[in-house]
Amino acid sequence: MADELTSYLYDHFKMTLTPSQKDAVEALHGPICVISCPGSGKTTVTVIRLANLMVKGGVSPQQILALTFSKASAKDMNDRFKSLFPSLANHVKFATIHSFAFHIIRHFEQISGTRYEFIDTPNQMTHSKRQLLASIYLEKSERYLSDDEYETITGQISLLKNLMIEPHQTKEIKKYVENEVELFIQVYKAYEQKKEANFFLDYDDLLTTAYQILIHQDELRTFYQQRYTHIQIDEAQDTSKIQYELIKLVATPRNNLFLVGDDDQSIYAFRGAYPKQLLDFKQTFKDAQIIYLTENFRSSQNIVEMSSTFISHNHDRYPKEIKTPNPPSSVPVLHHFQTEKEQFTYLMEQLKAIDDLNEVAILYRQNVSAISLIEVLERHQLPFKLQEGKLTFFTHPIVKDVVAFFHLTLNPRDAEAFKRIAKILYLSASVIQQTLAQSESPYLDYLTRQVAFKTAFQRDKIRQFKLNLPKLKDLPPKRGIHFILDTLDYESYLTKRGFIKDEKERIYTQGLAVIETLKSIASETGDIHEFLNRLSHLYQLSHQSSHQMMPAINLLTFHASKGLEFNTVFLVDCMDGITPSSSALNQHLLHEEEEFEEERRLFYVAMTRARHQLQILSVANKHNMLFNRSVFVKDVHQILYPKSATESLPQPKRTASGRSISELKSMNLTTSVDLKAYQIGVLIHHQRFGDGTIIDLDGETATIQFEHEQKRISLRITVENGNVSLKSS
């Protein structure tokens, strides 16, 4: 490394680089991949290396293409470079890969006369992506495109385009799209054809179009290959396949490509991140140099040693030994509670003992976990800040649907509520339009009197729905949500759409978490108006918290925490089915490790946000379901306490009666409970449906009349597992 630069860094910033950091800063030419662990100073190293490329390497800044993953990262890089090298700052600009692609397209327009129209901006006055997809969707399905369906379809298209999967590759598409696959393929194909015919571009087309331009325009490709002799990519593990292919194309033939990233922190597969380019770098470039930054300057020795061992359980990674010069601090704490209430009681006690709340973060795998946290923090008057700015909970399709049910029962002429309910009733676009166009009758009245349905089944279903919906407004909100799910048949719709699993599977899903969270909010309210006001209050509270100026506890998802660090970090709801997800666990059981290893990387990212204190919390009973501690928590326990083998064994799941599942299965159920008291006319209490009366018996199967519905249940099973008990008079 140039002595001049070494002296400059020390004299101005008292900064001394480690040997591996020096290696990275001095690696100026050829294909280079820098694998940087959490807290290794990669951002500082990246900007110093860029300065050295100009100072020592003699490379003109106009010949350097410095790219990163997001606008926020680009701003961070530009600010860091300016703070370290103010005299060079005007010559250097970090940009996103999308902005570089946009520049290529504009260049092509100038020399070819071609004109593209960008359709992916808010408030588009002419053609818009939303309008285009809505018209295609209506044509292919005879249904209107709802907001959540639009979000789903655009997300799926974005993922496929980043993975370079085209509409004709149906086998590949089916790996990533589960619901209504054939309809999606038709929409995707028509959407791409329409854009191509009209020279329309959406956000992801910036990448694919720029790539195709350089593939087919030899002169333009040569221009960019000669202009940019050196390319530098930050957060390389987050780049997608199309982004990487575009960069490789520009880097050819010199291959002066400098990638900085961490294969252990690749956590964005759901939006097309393609970490394989890091792992295969040596295969792609035979003369490549791999440099490891494996000193973590952020976290204590306890956290570094534990997390390093934890992530080494993954196989698809670079082997590395992560160390730290930092001394030990407190040993990471693991707590397993019986209930969520116990978890929150403990958490509040811990938080109230901390002075600097800005240096505290509560991290969670699912966005929905924030709702319960917000409620309990507000109750304890502890300030908090949602780092992501907004919660997707309030825009989740299930939340919007449940609110629509309540609005429609309060106002049968609520057009927006009716449009949401219409899709649940599987009404065609023409029927919806016909119903909304008239003003003489409430919408459901008009449907049952004036619309001729193709099948008697649909006609009868809608008539029954109309008869039942008015009963909803008289129910307490929590009972009302049960009524929506069961009597109004919303649960079958959610099952068909994949939001929840069939009752027989009883698998924890994001949809189930949303439903149970709504029930929890509803249980604290007396009527529909209070429930809707409470939802509105929580939304305002979450929105306002992002602008919190006073010291406050940071609330973030595992994903959003990446790149941040705090003195104290709490990970909550660390149970199997949440982290890792049920899907990842199932794949793991089949020895398909890709999704499971990404979940492990995500847990690793969350743990390594902590500088000094890390606490990992889990609960046995949440959302009316029984959970095991996460397999990741058990791994951490085994790392921290290797001699305590029995402690790390999975604890048995327990039913509401306190017996483990395995105990129930092994019991002789014919003699385990006495059902003599359960006779016709007897009052009982059901954990889910509330109070009811037995009105018929068929052996051990009882028909029970609850307040607004009847249910047939097995007395032996429900009494044994604690779901049904005699109602005390």
XYZ file of C-alpha atoms in Angstrom:
729
model
C 0.000 0.000 0.000
C 1.243 3.506 -0.792
C 2.982 5.038 2.225
C 1.327 8.354 1.379
C -2.183 6.914 1.808
C -1.186 5.003 4.968
C 0.154 8.165 6.538
C -2.876 10.183 5.457
C -5.307 7.764 7.116
C -3.364 7.674 10.366
C -2.607 11.391 10.553
C -6.174 12.514 9.855
C -8.268 9.708 11.368
C -5.882 7.661 13.554
C -6.867 4.766 11.313
C -4.712 1.672 10.929
C -5.679 -1.149 8.604
C -5.316 -4.821 9.440
C -3.203 -7.018 7.128
C -6.296 -8.429 5.397
C -7.798 -4.944 5.008
C -4.512 -3.804 3.454
C -4.664 -6.752 1.057
C -8.118 -5.634 -0.067
C -7.124 -1.982 -0.415
C -4.038 -2.913 -2.476
C -5.896 -5.356 -4.763
C -6.314 -3.008 -7.737
C -6.460 -5.164 -10.852
C -7.993 -8.414 -11.992
C -11.052 -10.278 -10.638
C -11.150 -9.899 -6.849
C -13.754 -11.107 -4.368
C -13.629 -9.766 -0.807
C -15.592 -11.877 1.679
C -16.339 -9.616 4.631
C -17.869 -10.820 7.897
C -20.188 -8.617 10.030
C -18.414 -5.679 11.638
C -15.278 -6.108 9.533
C -15.197 -2.511 8.247
C -16.062 -3.403 4.660
C -17.569 -0.006 3.807
C -14.445 1.821 4.964
C -12.199 -0.651 3.148
C -14.257 -0.293 -0.041
C -13.981 3.501 -0.178
C -10.271 3.465 0.739
C -9.607 0.929 -1.991
C -11.419 3.200 -4.467
C -9.194 6.137 -3.454
C -6.103 3.924 -3.757
C -7.219 2.879 -7.228
C -6.991 6.521 -8.230
C -3.958 7.562 -6.156
C -1.698 4.526 -6.492
C -3.300 2.782 -9.462
C -3.495 5.922 -11.567
C -6.965 5.022 -12.795
C -9.092 7.981 -13.836
C -12.313 8.285 -11.810
C -14.209 8.444 -15.108
C -13.031 4.895 -15.792
C -14.300 3.518 -12.471
C -17.838 2.180 -12.163
C -18.736 2.042 -8.446
C -22.072 0.350 -7.854
C -24.092 -0.794 -4.890
C -27.427 -2.443 -4.147
C -29.710 0.384 -3.031
C -30.025 4.163 -2.982
C -29.417 4.122 0.781
C -26.187 2.153 0.328
C -25.075 4.479 -2.470
C -25.683 7.521 -0.251
C -23.794 5.882 2.632
C -20.846 5.140 0.356
C -20.790 8.683 -1.085
C -20.956 10.203 2.413
C -18.211 7.920 3.713
C -15.949 8.673 0.755
C -16.501 12.417 1.172
C -15.680 12.264 4.893
C -12.397 10.406 4.268
C -11.281 11.984 0.972
C -12.957 15.394 0.549
C -10.465 16.479 -2.124
C -11.400 13.502 -4.326
C -15.139 13.458 -3.577
C -16.208 15.576 -6.554
C -14.700 13.049 -8.953
C -16.415 9.945 -7.550
C -20.044 8.904 -7.450
C -21.472 5.628 -6.185
C -24.662 4.629 -7.982
C -27.172 1.799 -8.002
C -27.119 -0.902 -10.658
C -30.594 0.183 -11.782
C -29.434 3.768 -12.373
C -26.508 2.479 -14.444
C -28.908 0.350 -16.503
C -31.164 3.374 -17.011
C -28.143 5.325 -18.308
C -27.409 2.585 -20.894
C -31.023 2.681 -22.115
C -31.012 6.481 -22.465
C -27.719 6.256 -24.381
C -29.245 3.685 -26.733
C -32.292 5.900 -27.294
C -30.043 8.781 -28.362
C -28.106 6.816 -30.948
C -30.954 4.647 -32.264
C -33.964 6.942 -32.217
C -35.905 4.362 -30.194
C -38.132 5.816 -27.490
C -39.168 3.850 -24.411
C -41.970 4.826 -22.042
C -41.446 4.157 -18.356
C -44.724 2.911 -16.837
C -43.610 2.167 -13.276
C -43.823 5.580 -11.619
C -46.466 6.832 -9.158
C -49.243 9.008 -10.597
C -48.454 8.009 -14.173
C -50.572 10.266 -16.368
C -50.640 8.164 -19.559
C -49.930 4.439 -19.465
C -49.340 2.822 -16.090
C -48.169 -0.597 -14.996
C -51.251 -0.970 -12.792
C -53.676 -0.205 -15.643
C -51.876 -2.537 -18.028
C -51.854 -5.476 -15.615
C -55.447 -4.808 -14.535
C -56.739 -4.967 -18.123
C -54.781 -8.162 -18.838
C -55.948 -9.754 -15.573
C -59.587 -8.869 -16.319
C -59.303 -10.348 -19.803
C -57.727 -13.602 -18.594
C -59.751 -14.176 -15.404
C -62.963 -12.130 -15.748
C -62.087 -10.670 -12.341
C -60.971 -7.244 -11.219
C -57.386 -7.014 -10.003
C -57.362 -6.167 -6.287
C -54.552 -4.251 -4.587
C -53.145 -7.351 -2.906
C -53.376 -9.438 -6.087
C -51.514 -6.662 -7.896
C -48.774 -6.694 -5.238
C -48.510 -10.489 -5.463
C -48.317 -10.609 -9.265
C -45.822 -7.754 -9.586
C -43.648 -9.312 -6.885
C -43.659 -12.652 -8.689
C -42.845 -11.053 -12.049
C -39.999 -9.069 -10.470
C -38.531 -12.207 -8.901
C -38.673 -14.143 -12.188
C -37.137 -11.321 -14.221
C -34.286 -10.972 -11.722
C -33.710 -14.725 -12.041
C -33.866 -14.397 -15.859
C -36.871 -16.733 -16.108
C -39.036 -15.901 -19.123
C -42.795 -16.568 -19.587
C -42.255 -19.672 -21.754
C -40.171 -21.387 -19.018
C -43.247 -22.823 -17.297
C -41.381 -25.553 -15.447
C -39.106 -22.979 -13.814
C -42.000 -20.629 -13.067
C -43.820 -23.364 -11.129
C -40.910 -23.529 -8.678
C -41.686 -19.980 -7.565
C -45.449 -19.534 -8.096
C -47.882 -21.721 -6.145
C -51.408 -20.318 -6.491
C -53.281 -19.987 -9.805
C -50.118 -20.817 -11.741
C -51.749 -21.143 -15.166
C -53.479 -17.778 -14.793
C -50.211 -16.170 -13.688
C -48.338 -17.574 -16.706
C -51.008 -16.186 -19.052
C -50.823 -12.762 -17.382
C -47.002 -12.741 -17.362
C -46.796 -13.706 -21.033
C -49.378 -11.118 -22.147
C -47.780 -8.411 -19.992
C -44.334 -8.958 -21.511
C -45.778 -9.054 -25.055
C -47.740 -5.838 -24.513
C -44.705 -4.004 -23.157
C -42.471 -5.182 -25.982
C -44.993 -4.156 -28.640
C -45.367 -0.649 -27.187
C -41.787 -0.045 -25.942
C -43.003 0.131 -22.346
C -40.537 -0.416 -19.495
C -41.128 -1.179 -15.832
C -38.512 -1.040 -13.065
C -37.151 -4.559 -13.644
C -37.051 -3.998 -17.414
C -34.273 -1.484 -16.818
C -31.975 -4.446 -16.086
C -33.188 -6.879 -18.741
C -33.417 -4.214 -21.463
C -29.965 -2.793 -20.726
C -28.566 -6.322 -20.821
C -30.243 -7.114 -24.161
C -29.053 -3.814 -25.625
C -25.428 -4.604 -24.763
C -25.775 -8.199 -26.013
C -27.058 -7.117 -29.439
C -25.374 -3.716 -29.930
C -21.689 -4.454 -30.452
C -20.561 -0.814 -30.673
C -22.394 0.221 -27.534
C -21.109 -2.796 -25.622
C -17.538 -2.002 -26.689
C -18.045 1.626 -25.648
C -18.930 0.705 -22.060
C -16.271 -1.993 -21.852
C -13.619 0.544 -22.856
C -15.042 3.389 -20.775
C -15.128 1.460 -17.497
C -11.824 -0.309 -17.023
C -12.515 -1.034 -13.331
C -15.808 -2.032 -11.727
C -16.502 -2.169 -8.007
C -19.648 -3.762 -6.502
C -20.662 -3.463 -2.851
C -23.141 -5.837 -1.134
C -22.471 -8.326 -3.910
C -24.408 -11.072 -2.102
C -27.602 -9.050 -2.672
C -27.259 -8.699 -6.446
C -29.558 -10.727 -8.659
C -28.645 -12.973 -11.566
C -29.563 -10.383 -14.220
C -27.605 -7.677 -12.350
C -24.539 -9.888 -12.173
C -24.732 -10.883 -15.836
C -25.009 -7.218 -16.840
C -21.929 -6.313 -14.769
C -19.918 -9.287 -16.087
C -20.712 -8.198 -19.627
C -19.343 -4.692 -19.033
C -16.283 -6.042 -17.187
C -15.245 -8.209 -20.169
C -12.498 -8.623 -21.363
C -10.315 -6.954 -18.696
C -12.279 -8.482 -15.806
C -11.078 -5.821 -13.378
C -14.025 -6.674 -11.179
C -13.942 -6.019 -7.426
C -16.823 -7.645 -5.508
C -17.368 -7.038 -1.802
C -19.919 -9.097 0.086
C -20.609 -11.839 2.583
C -22.051 -15.163 1.508
C -23.198 -15.650 5.126
C -25.379 -12.523 4.912
C -27.289 -13.300 1.725
C -30.919 -13.023 2.899
C -32.910 -11.719 -0.073
C -33.681 -14.807 -2.150
C -37.368 -13.804 -2.111
C -36.533 -10.850 -4.355
C -33.965 -12.556 -6.549
C -30.633 -12.268 -4.714
C -28.160 -14.659 -6.302
C -25.191 -15.331 -3.963
C -23.984 -18.147 -6.222
C -21.773 -15.637 -8.073
C -19.724 -15.197 -4.893
C -19.390 -18.928 -4.289
C -18.530 -19.663 -7.935
C -16.193 -16.689 -8.408
C -13.114 -18.878 -8.814
C -14.892 -21.058 -11.370
C -16.031 -17.996 -13.351
C -12.640 -16.273 -13.235
C -9.768 -18.765 -13.084
C -7.220 -16.151 -11.998
C -9.476 -14.673 -9.320
C -8.194 -13.594 -5.925
C -10.308 -14.267 -2.801
C -9.617 -12.024 0.216
C -11.185 -12.629 3.617
C -12.043 -9.895 6.115
C -12.723 -12.075 9.134
C -12.154 -9.726 12.081
C -15.398 -8.548 13.663
C -14.762 -5.167 15.344
C -18.404 -4.770 16.377
C -19.401 -7.553 18.730
C -18.032 -8.970 21.950
C -15.960 -12.135 21.946
C -18.873 -14.198 23.301
C -21.189 -13.155 20.478
C -18.559 -13.521 17.751
C -17.457 -17.011 18.816
C -21.013 -18.268 19.215
C -22.354 -16.773 15.948
C -19.305 -17.919 13.984
C -19.810 -21.514 15.140
C -23.536 -21.220 14.473
C -23.181 -20.146 10.822
C -20.523 -22.801 10.191
C -23.372 -25.357 10.290
C -24.292 -24.176 6.787
C -22.599 -26.099 3.987
C -23.043 -23.793 0.964
C -20.533 -21.137 2.050
C -16.886 -20.142 2.181
C -15.239 -21.729 5.251
C -13.854 -18.989 7.454
C -12.727 -18.461 11.024
C -14.194 -15.246 12.373
C -12.373 -13.567 15.259
C -12.507 -10.329 17.205
C -10.059 -8.187 19.166
C -12.922 -7.266 21.526
C -13.014 -8.689 25.046
C -15.817 -10.936 26.319
C -18.982 -9.372 27.699
C -22.123 -11.032 29.044
C -22.906 -14.489 27.677
C -25.869 -14.492 25.260
C -29.065 -15.220 27.189
C -31.694 -17.783 26.113
C -35.172 -17.697 27.665
C -38.125 -19.962 26.888
C -41.495 -18.849 28.286
C -44.806 -20.664 28.494
C -46.850 -17.736 27.181
C -46.383 -14.560 25.203
C -47.526 -12.585 28.245
C -44.601 -14.002 30.258
C -42.217 -13.061 27.443
C -43.484 -9.474 27.427
C -43.396 -9.160 31.242
C -39.735 -10.184 31.203
C -38.966 -7.940 28.236
C -40.511 -4.866 29.884
C -38.503 -5.476 33.070
C -35.306 -5.661 31.046
C -36.075 -2.548 28.988
C -36.902 -0.417 32.025
C -33.450 -1.155 33.447
C -31.643 0.202 30.348
C -30.609 3.873 30.250
C -29.915 4.519 26.555
C -32.940 3.194 24.641
C -31.477 4.325 21.312
C -28.953 1.518 21.719
C -31.631 -1.160 22.133
C -33.268 -3.140 19.350
C -36.057 -5.719 19.416
C -35.871 -7.871 16.305
C -38.525 -10.246 14.976
C -38.774 -12.597 12.008
C -42.344 -11.650 11.044
C -43.640 -8.113 10.660
C -46.848 -9.103 12.469
C -44.916 -9.564 15.741
C -44.544 -5.787 15.958
C -48.264 -5.272 16.675
C -48.182 -7.043 20.040
C -44.932 -5.251 20.880
C -46.422 -1.847 20.065
C -49.418 -2.553 22.282
C -47.360 -3.621 25.286
C -44.789 -0.811 24.867
C -47.593 1.755 24.715
C -49.173 0.264 27.831
C -45.853 0.564 29.695
C -45.240 4.065 28.274
C -41.919 3.085 26.744
C -40.981 5.068 23.603
C -40.294 3.074 20.455
C -39.343 3.644 16.850
C -40.272 1.504 13.859
C -37.165 1.648 11.697
C -39.040 0.476 8.601
C -41.448 3.416 8.802
C -44.617 1.382 8.320
C -46.052 -2.013 9.124
C -47.267 -4.261 6.335
C -49.761 -5.707 8.829
C -52.238 -2.900 8.152
C -52.131 -3.477 4.390
C -52.211 -7.258 4.654
C -55.085 -8.713 2.569
C -56.596 -10.482 5.598
C -56.685 -7.287 7.672
C -58.280 -5.371 4.796
C -60.796 -8.181 4.234
C -61.841 -8.418 7.903
C -62.262 -4.644 8.059
C -64.384 -4.847 4.884
C -66.671 -7.478 6.474
C -67.282 -5.167 9.431
C -67.800 -2.101 7.236
C -70.287 -3.902 5.013
C -72.355 -5.124 7.938
C -72.461 -1.553 9.291
C -73.184 -0.027 5.884
C -74.652 -2.373 3.225
C -73.974 0.320 0.590
C -70.210 0.639 1.296
C -68.795 0.282 -2.230
C -65.154 -0.267 -1.264
C -66.073 -2.926 1.292
C -68.354 -4.652 -1.196
C -65.582 -4.796 -3.825
C -63.317 -6.660 -1.381
C -66.073 -9.035 -0.283
C -67.040 -9.644 -3.921
C -63.775 -11.453 -4.611
C -64.357 -13.658 -1.558
C -67.773 -14.527 -3.013
C -66.070 -15.246 -6.374
C -68.244 -12.743 -8.235
C -67.284 -12.011 -11.823
C -66.233 -8.535 -12.916
C -69.455 -8.074 -14.897
C -71.627 -8.919 -11.865
C -69.635 -6.552 -9.644
C -69.914 -3.745 -12.201
C -73.661 -4.367 -12.632
C -74.209 -4.313 -8.858
C -72.161 -1.177 -8.236
C -73.853 0.645 -11.128
C -77.301 0.553 -9.491
C -78.283 2.723 -6.519
C -81.776 1.476 -5.670
C -80.831 -1.383 -3.335
C -78.062 -2.374 -0.931
C -75.531 -4.467 -2.815
C -76.327 -7.865 -1.304
C -80.082 -7.266 -1.706
C -79.547 -6.513 -5.379
C -77.402 -9.622 -5.841
C -80.046 -11.943 -4.415
C -82.990 -10.333 -6.252
C -81.719 -9.131 -9.610
C -78.673 -11.191 -10.610
C -79.070 -14.542 -12.379
C -76.206 -16.787 -11.318
C -74.870 -19.606 -13.465
C -75.183 -22.212 -10.704
C -77.691 -22.846 -7.939
C -74.757 -23.416 -5.584
C -73.432 -19.859 -5.979
C -76.949 -18.403 -5.798
C -77.690 -20.259 -2.538
C -74.302 -19.396 -1.076
C -74.824 -15.675 -1.652
C -78.361 -15.813 -0.244
C -77.031 -17.500 2.898
C -74.240 -14.935 3.107
C -76.805 -12.099 2.903
C -78.875 -13.672 5.695
C -75.872 -14.152 7.979
C -73.942 -10.894 7.464
C -76.344 -8.647 9.493
C -75.773 -10.868 12.554
C -72.111 -9.794 12.553
C -72.739 -6.260 13.813
C -74.293 -7.510 17.057
C -71.367 -9.762 18.017
C -68.393 -8.821 20.189
C -65.445 -8.236 17.780
C -63.517 -11.393 18.676
C -66.618 -13.556 18.242
C -67.266 -11.608 15.085
C -63.936 -12.680 13.608
C -64.766 -16.318 14.395
C -68.153 -15.761 12.740
C -66.452 -14.345 9.627
C -64.109 -17.328 9.418
C -66.695 -20.036 10.057
C -70.265 -18.977 9.296
C -69.377 -16.558 6.487
C -66.940 -19.180 5.134
C -63.944 -16.857 4.892
C -61.669 -19.604 6.219
C -62.215 -21.788 3.155
C -61.333 -18.828 0.913
C -58.091 -18.260 2.840
C -57.242 -21.950 2.610
C -57.823 -21.953 -1.140
C -55.639 -18.870 -1.549
C -52.854 -20.450 0.524
C -52.939 -17.916 3.382
C -53.674 -20.666 5.902
C -53.423 -24.442 5.819
C -56.225 -26.937 6.163
C -57.306 -27.537 9.779
C -55.934 -31.094 9.557
C -52.434 -29.794 8.807
C -52.518 -27.061 11.460
C -49.315 -25.478 10.180
C -48.321 -22.031 11.406
C -48.467 -19.494 8.577
C -48.206 -15.737 8.232
C -51.946 -15.671 7.506
C -52.739 -17.511 10.745
C -50.521 -15.069 12.654
C -52.455 -12.126 11.194
C -55.814 -13.676 12.128
C -54.743 -14.421 15.686
C -53.319 -10.912 16.072
C -56.636 -9.445 14.947
C -58.409 -11.645 17.508
C -56.037 -10.428 20.205
C -56.801 -6.792 19.371
C -60.518 -7.579 19.172
C -60.543 -9.270 22.585
C -59.728 -5.930 24.219
C -62.637 -4.103 22.534
C -66.384 -4.171 23.205
C -67.959 -3.511 19.807
C -67.124 -3.139 16.122
C -66.628 0.633 16.278
C -64.177 0.304 19.145
C -62.316 -2.445 17.293
C -62.019 -0.388 14.089
C -60.927 2.649 16.096
C -58.303 0.547 17.880
C -56.895 -0.625 14.551
C -56.785 2.963 13.330
C -55.043 4.051 16.539
C -52.394 1.336 16.211
C -51.792 2.327 12.610
C -51.315 5.971 13.574
C -49.084 4.953 16.468
C -46.844 2.849 14.231
C -46.687 5.552 11.561
C -45.858 8.341 14.012
C -43.208 6.255 15.777
C -40.954 6.310 12.717
C -40.540 10.074 13.297
C -39.728 9.631 16.990
C -37.093 12.194 18.015
C -36.585 11.262 21.674
C -34.490 8.235 22.715
C -36.535 5.172 21.764
C -36.379 1.390 21.441
C -35.768 0.282 17.860
C -38.253 -2.220 16.404
C -37.134 -4.044 13.258
C -37.570 -7.255 11.323
C -34.516 -9.489 10.988
C -34.244 -8.373 7.347
C -34.428 -4.645 8.116
C -31.725 -4.922 10.787
C -29.010 -5.798 8.276
C -26.204 -3.252 8.300
C -27.209 -1.831 11.703
C -25.742 -2.385 15.164
C -26.869 -1.828 18.765
C -25.444 -2.331 22.236
C -28.337 -4.578 23.274
C -30.437 -6.792 21.002
C -33.493 -8.899 21.854
C -34.687 -11.535 19.371
C -38.318 -12.421 20.101
C -40.640 -15.239 18.963
C -37.748 -17.569 18.140
C -39.744 -20.764 17.560
C -39.900 -23.446 14.901
C -42.423 -22.416 12.264
C -41.465 -18.758 12.635
C -37.671 -18.880 12.463
C -37.064 -21.057 10.572
C -40.366 -21.043 8.696
C -42.515 -24.159 8.397
C -41.624 -24.347 4.708
C -37.879 -24.257 5.412
C -38.228 -26.926 8.108
C -40.158 -29.206 5.767
C -37.540 -28.780 3.053
C -34.817 -29.485 5.606
C -36.489 -32.767 6.523
C -36.340 -33.703 2.827
C -32.613 -32.801 2.789
C -33.281 -29.820 0.512
C -31.242 -27.198 2.301
C -31.384 -24.017 0.199
C -34.297 -22.346 2.030
C -33.214 -23.656 5.436
C -29.679 -22.321 4.997
C -31.055 -18.896 4.065
C -33.142 -18.940 7.254
C -29.975 -19.766 9.223
C -28.161 -16.862 7.538
C -31.048 -14.567 8.508
C -30.847 -15.663 12.147
C -27.072 -15.110 12.006
C -27.571 -11.574 10.663
C -30.016 -10.832 13.491
C -27.652 -12.114 16.193
C -24.655 -10.204 14.851
C -26.425 -6.838 15.211
C -25.509 -6.964 18.937
C -22.341 -5.335 20.246
C -22.481 -6.338 23.918
C -25.731 -8.019 24.948
C -27.823 -10.546 23.064
C -31.006 -12.137 24.398
C -32.960 -14.766 22.452
C -36.562 -15.285 23.591
C -39.140 -17.928 22.684
C -42.576 -19.011 23.913
C -44.361 -22.342 24.095
C -47.892 -21.034 23.481
C -48.649 -18.285 20.984
C -51.672 -17.624 18.796
C -53.492 -20.637 20.269
C -50.777 -22.937 18.993
C -48.026 -24.921 20.695
C -44.454 -24.247 19.653
C -41.026 -25.758 20.126
C -38.004 -23.553 20.605
C -36.399 -22.863 17.274
C -33.912 -25.439 16.097
C -31.568 -22.437 15.794
C -32.024 -21.627 19.498
C -31.188 -25.251 20.313
C -28.038 -24.945 18.180
C -27.030 -21.794 20.066
C -27.683 -23.532 23.385
C -25.503 -26.470 22.361
C -22.718 -24.064 21.340
C -22.887 -22.134 24.609
C -23.299 -25.188 26.838
C -21.799 -28.168 24.979
C -21.750 -30.436 28.047
C -25.426 -29.945 28.772
C -26.800 -32.481 26.275
C -30.167 -33.022 27.948
C -30.888 -29.298 28.120
C -30.602 -28.986 24.366
C -33.072 -31.762 23.632
C -36.426 -30.632 22.166
C -39.068 -30.104 24.816
C -42.299 -32.014 24.198
C -45.241 -30.069 22.794
C -48.069 -29.770 25.272
C -51.795 -29.430 24.835
C -54.012 -27.044 26.753
C -54.504 -29.813 29.317
C -50.757 -29.844 30.015
C -50.165 -33.341 28.581
C -47.624 -33.773 25.835
C -48.768 -34.833 22.379
C -46.820 -38.073 22.680
C -48.486 -38.802 26.045
C -51.929 -38.339 24.533
C -51.112 -40.633 21.641
C -49.901 -43.376 23.976
C -52.866 -43.159 26.363
C -55.825 -45.520 26.262
C -58.371 -42.837 25.388
C -61.382 -45.103 25.989
C -60.792 -44.824 29.740
C -58.989 -41.495 30.025
C -62.055 -39.210 30.379
C -65.529 -39.498 31.836
C -68.178 -38.238 29.417
C -71.269 -39.159 31.492
C -71.961 -35.538 32.391
C -72.052 -34.456 28.734
C -75.764 -34.954 27.968
C -78.330 -33.175 25.792
C -79.190 -29.812 27.319
C -75.889 -29.462 29.211
C -74.015 -26.161 28.958
C -70.362 -26.399 27.864
C -67.530 -23.982 27.112
C -65.347 -24.319 23.975
C -61.941 -22.580 23.899
C -62.553 -21.290 20.373
C -66.338 -20.960 19.951
C -67.321 -19.872 23.467
C -70.379 -21.062 25.419
C -72.847 -23.503 23.927
C -75.539 -26.122 24.612
C -75.435 -29.792 23.589
C -78.559 -30.321 21.446
C -77.835 -33.783 20.022
C -75.589 -36.787 20.702
C -74.439 -39.495 18.311
C -72.223 -41.754 20.412
C -69.315 -39.523 21.439
C -70.052 -36.921 18.738
C -72.048 -33.956 19.998
C -73.962 -31.303 18.088
C -73.554 -28.051 19.984
C -75.565 -24.879 19.509
C -73.369 -21.851 20.021
C -74.739 -18.327 19.935
C -74.919 -17.989 16.158
C -73.881 -21.373 14.787
C -73.916 -25.129 15.252
C -70.869 -27.389 15.400
C -70.406 -31.185 15.461
C -67.370 -32.179 17.542
C -65.787 -35.252 19.075
C -66.331 -34.953 22.818
C -63.607 -37.439 23.702
C -60.855 -35.654 21.779
C -61.869 -32.088 22.685
C -62.406 -32.852 26.378
C -59.132 -34.790 26.563
C -57.077 -31.993 24.994
C -58.732 -29.325 27.137
C -60.670 -27.513 24.394
C -64.100 -28.380 25.883
C -65.198 -28.266 29.506
C -68.486 -28.204 31.432
C -69.864 -24.715 31.938
C -70.080 -23.959 35.642
C -73.471 -22.596 36.667
